[in-house]
């Protein structure tokens, strides 16, 4: 369990950008782009895994949560790419929530050893038609701000 605290970050879940939201029947064409919340992230450097969990306000301005794991790889000295997979609760309407699996790619820009910005790409539902229960959402960029707690 001490490994969960060896290399960790406080994650401030922040803003998002919904691409072409008018092409979808989603959040009444007025999505919440201020997805504030808080999370925790820990790196297992021996297994090259990242564990994460947190809360945020979703596109409908409703409470949501996620818990998962992933992998991150260095592109250049200050930029990493990775993916995260896990479970989250997701609102598909102003009053309809489900718990679902996810797998999202992301990029991280390390502004310093202790501060980073992550941009996660939530792909459009149209790439997985038939797997979304008839629900649709636009491609969304989700930004998180990371502050190192321990190294």
Coordinates of C-alpha atoms in Angstrom, one line a residue:
X1 CA 0.0 0.0 0.0
X2 CA 2.9 2.4 0.5
X3 CA 3.4 2.3 -3.3
X4 CA 0.1 4.1 -3.7
X5 CA 1.6 7.2 -2.1
X6 CA 5.2 7.0 -3.5
X7 CA 4.7 9.2 -6.6
X8 CA 1.4 11.0 -6.4
X9 CA -0.5 14.1 -7.6
X10 CA -3.5 16.1 -6.5
X11 CA -5.7 16.4 -9.6
X12 CA -7.9 19.4 -10.1
X13 CA -10.5 18.4 -12.7
X14 CA -11.2 21.5 -14.7
X15 CA -12.5 22.7 -18.1
X16 CA -13.8 20.9 -21.2
X17 CA -14.5 21.7 -24.8
X18 CA -17.4 19.9 -26.5
X19 CA -16.8 19.8 -30.3
X20 CA -19.8 20.2 -32.7
X21 CA -22.3 19.9 -29.8
X22 CA -25.0 21.2 -32.1
X23 CA -24.7 18.0 -34.2
X24 CA -25.9 15.9 -31.2
X25 CA -28.9 15.7 -29.0
X26 CA -26.7 16.4 -26.0
X27 CA -27.0 18.8 -23.0
X28 CA -29.6 20.9 -24.9
X29 CA -26.7 22.4 -26.9
X30 CA -25.6 24.2 -23.8
X31 CA -23.0 21.9 -22.2
X32 CA -21.3 22.8 -18.9
X33 CA -17.6 23.5 -19.7
X34 CA -16.6 24.1 -16.1
X35 CA -16.1 20.5 -14.9
X36 CA -14.5 21.3 -11.6
X37 CA -13.8 18.5 -9.2
X38 CA -10.9 16.9 -7.3
X39 CA -9.0 13.7 -7.8
X40 CA -5.9 11.7 -6.8
X41 CA -3.4 10.0 -9.1
X42 CA -0.5 7.7 -8.2
X43 CA 2.2 6.3 -10.4
X44 CA 3.5 2.7 -9.9
X45 CA 6.9 3.2 -11.5
X46 CA 7.8 -0.5 -11.2
X47 CA 4.9 -1.6 -13.3
X48 CA 4.6 1.6 -15.4
X49 CA 1.0 2.0 -14.3
X50 CA -1.0 5.1 -13.2
X51 CA -3.9 4.7 -10.8
X52 CA -6.6 7.5 -10.6
X53 CA -9.9 8.4 -9.0
X54 CA -11.9 11.5 -8.6
X55 CA -15.0 13.6 -8.9
X56 CA -16.2 16.3 -11.3
X57 CA -19.2 18.2 -12.5
X58 CA -20.1 16.7 -15.9
X59 CA -21.6 18.2 -19.1
X60 CA -25.0 18.4 -17.4
X61 CA -23.5 20.1 -14.4
X62 CA -24.2 17.0 -12.3
X63 CA -21.9 15.2 -9.9
X64 CA -19.9 12.4 -11.6
X65 CA -17.0 10.2 -10.5
X66 CA -14.3 7.9 -12.0
X67 CA -11.8 5.3 -10.9
X68 CA -9.3 3.6 -13.2
X69 CA -5.8 2.9 -14.2
X70 CA -3.6 3.5 -17.3
X71 CA -0.2 3.8 -18.7
X72 CA 1.9 6.8 -19.6
X73 CA 4.9 7.1 -22.0
X74 CA 7.3 9.9 -22.6
X75 CA 7.2 11.6 -26.0
X76 CA 9.8 14.3 -25.3
X77 CA 11.2 15.6 -22.1
X78 CA 8.1 17.5 -21.0
X79 CA 5.3 15.7 -23.0
X80 CA 3.8 12.3 -22.2
X81 CA 1.0 10.4 -23.9
X82 CA -1.1 7.7 -22.3
X83 CA -4.4 6.1 -21.9
X84 CA -6.7 5.6 -19.0
X85 CA -9.3 2.9 -18.5
X86 CA -11.8 2.2 -15.8
X87 CA -15.4 2.9 -14.7
X88 CA -17.3 6.1 -14.3
X89 CA -20.8 7.3 -13.8
X90 CA -22.1 9.2 -16.8
X91 CA -25.1 11.4 -17.3
X92 CA -26.7 11.0 -20.7
X93 CA -29.6 13.4 -19.9
X94 CA -30.5 15.9 -17.2
X95 CA -32.0 13.0 -15.2
X96 CA -30.5 9.8 -16.6
X97 CA -27.2 8.3 -15.2
X98 CA -25.4 5.1 -15.8
X99 CA -22.2 3.5 -14.7
X100 CA -20.0 2.7 -17.7
X101 CA -16.6 1.5 -18.7
X102 CA -14.2 3.9 -20.4
X103 CA -10.9 4.0 -22.2
X104 CA -9.6 7.4 -23.2
X105 CA -6.3 8.6 -24.7
X106 CA -4.5 11.7 -23.2
X107 CA -1.5 14.0 -23.5
X108 CA 0.3 15.5 -20.5
X109 CA 2.4 18.7 -20.5
X110 CA 4.8 18.9 -17.6
X111 CA 5.3 22.6 -16.9
X112 CA 7.7 21.6 -14.1
X113 CA 8.5 18.5 -12.0
X114 CA 5.6 19.4 -9.8
X115 CA 2.9 20.9 -12.1
X116 CA 1.3 19.4 -15.2
X117 CA -1.7 19.8 -17.4
X118 CA -3.5 16.8 -18.9
X119 CA -5.8 16.9 -21.9
X120 CA -8.0 13.8 -22.2
X121 CA -9.8 13.0 -25.4
X122 CA -13.3 11.6 -24.9
X123 CA -14.2 10.3 -28.4
X124 CA -17.6 10.8 -30.0
X125 CA -20.1 8.0 -29.4
X126 CA -20.5 7.6 -33.1
X127 CA -17.3 5.5 -33.2
X128 CA -19.0 2.9 -31.0
X129 CA -22.5 3.0 -32.5
X130 CA -24.5 0.1 -31.1
X131 CA -22.5 0.0 -27.9
X132 CA -23.9 3.2 -26.3
X133 CA -27.5 2.3 -25.8
X134 CA -28.7 4.8 -28.4
X135 CA -27.1 7.7 -26.5
X136 CA -24.8 10.1 -28.3
X137 CA -22.2 12.6 -27.3
X138 CA -19.7 14.8 -29.1
X139 CA -15.9 14.5 -29.0
X140 CA -14.9 16.3 -25.8
X141 CA -11.5 17.6 -24.6
X142 CA -11.3 17.4 -20.8
X143 CA -8.5 19.3 -19.0
X144 CA -7.0 18.4 -15.6
X145 CA -4.4 20.3 -13.6
X146 CA -2.0 18.2 -11.6
X147 CA 0.0 19.2 -8.5
X148 CA 2.7 16.8 -7.2
X149 CA 2.1 15.6 -3.6
X150 CA 5.0 13.2 -3.3
X151 CA 7.9 11.8 -5.4

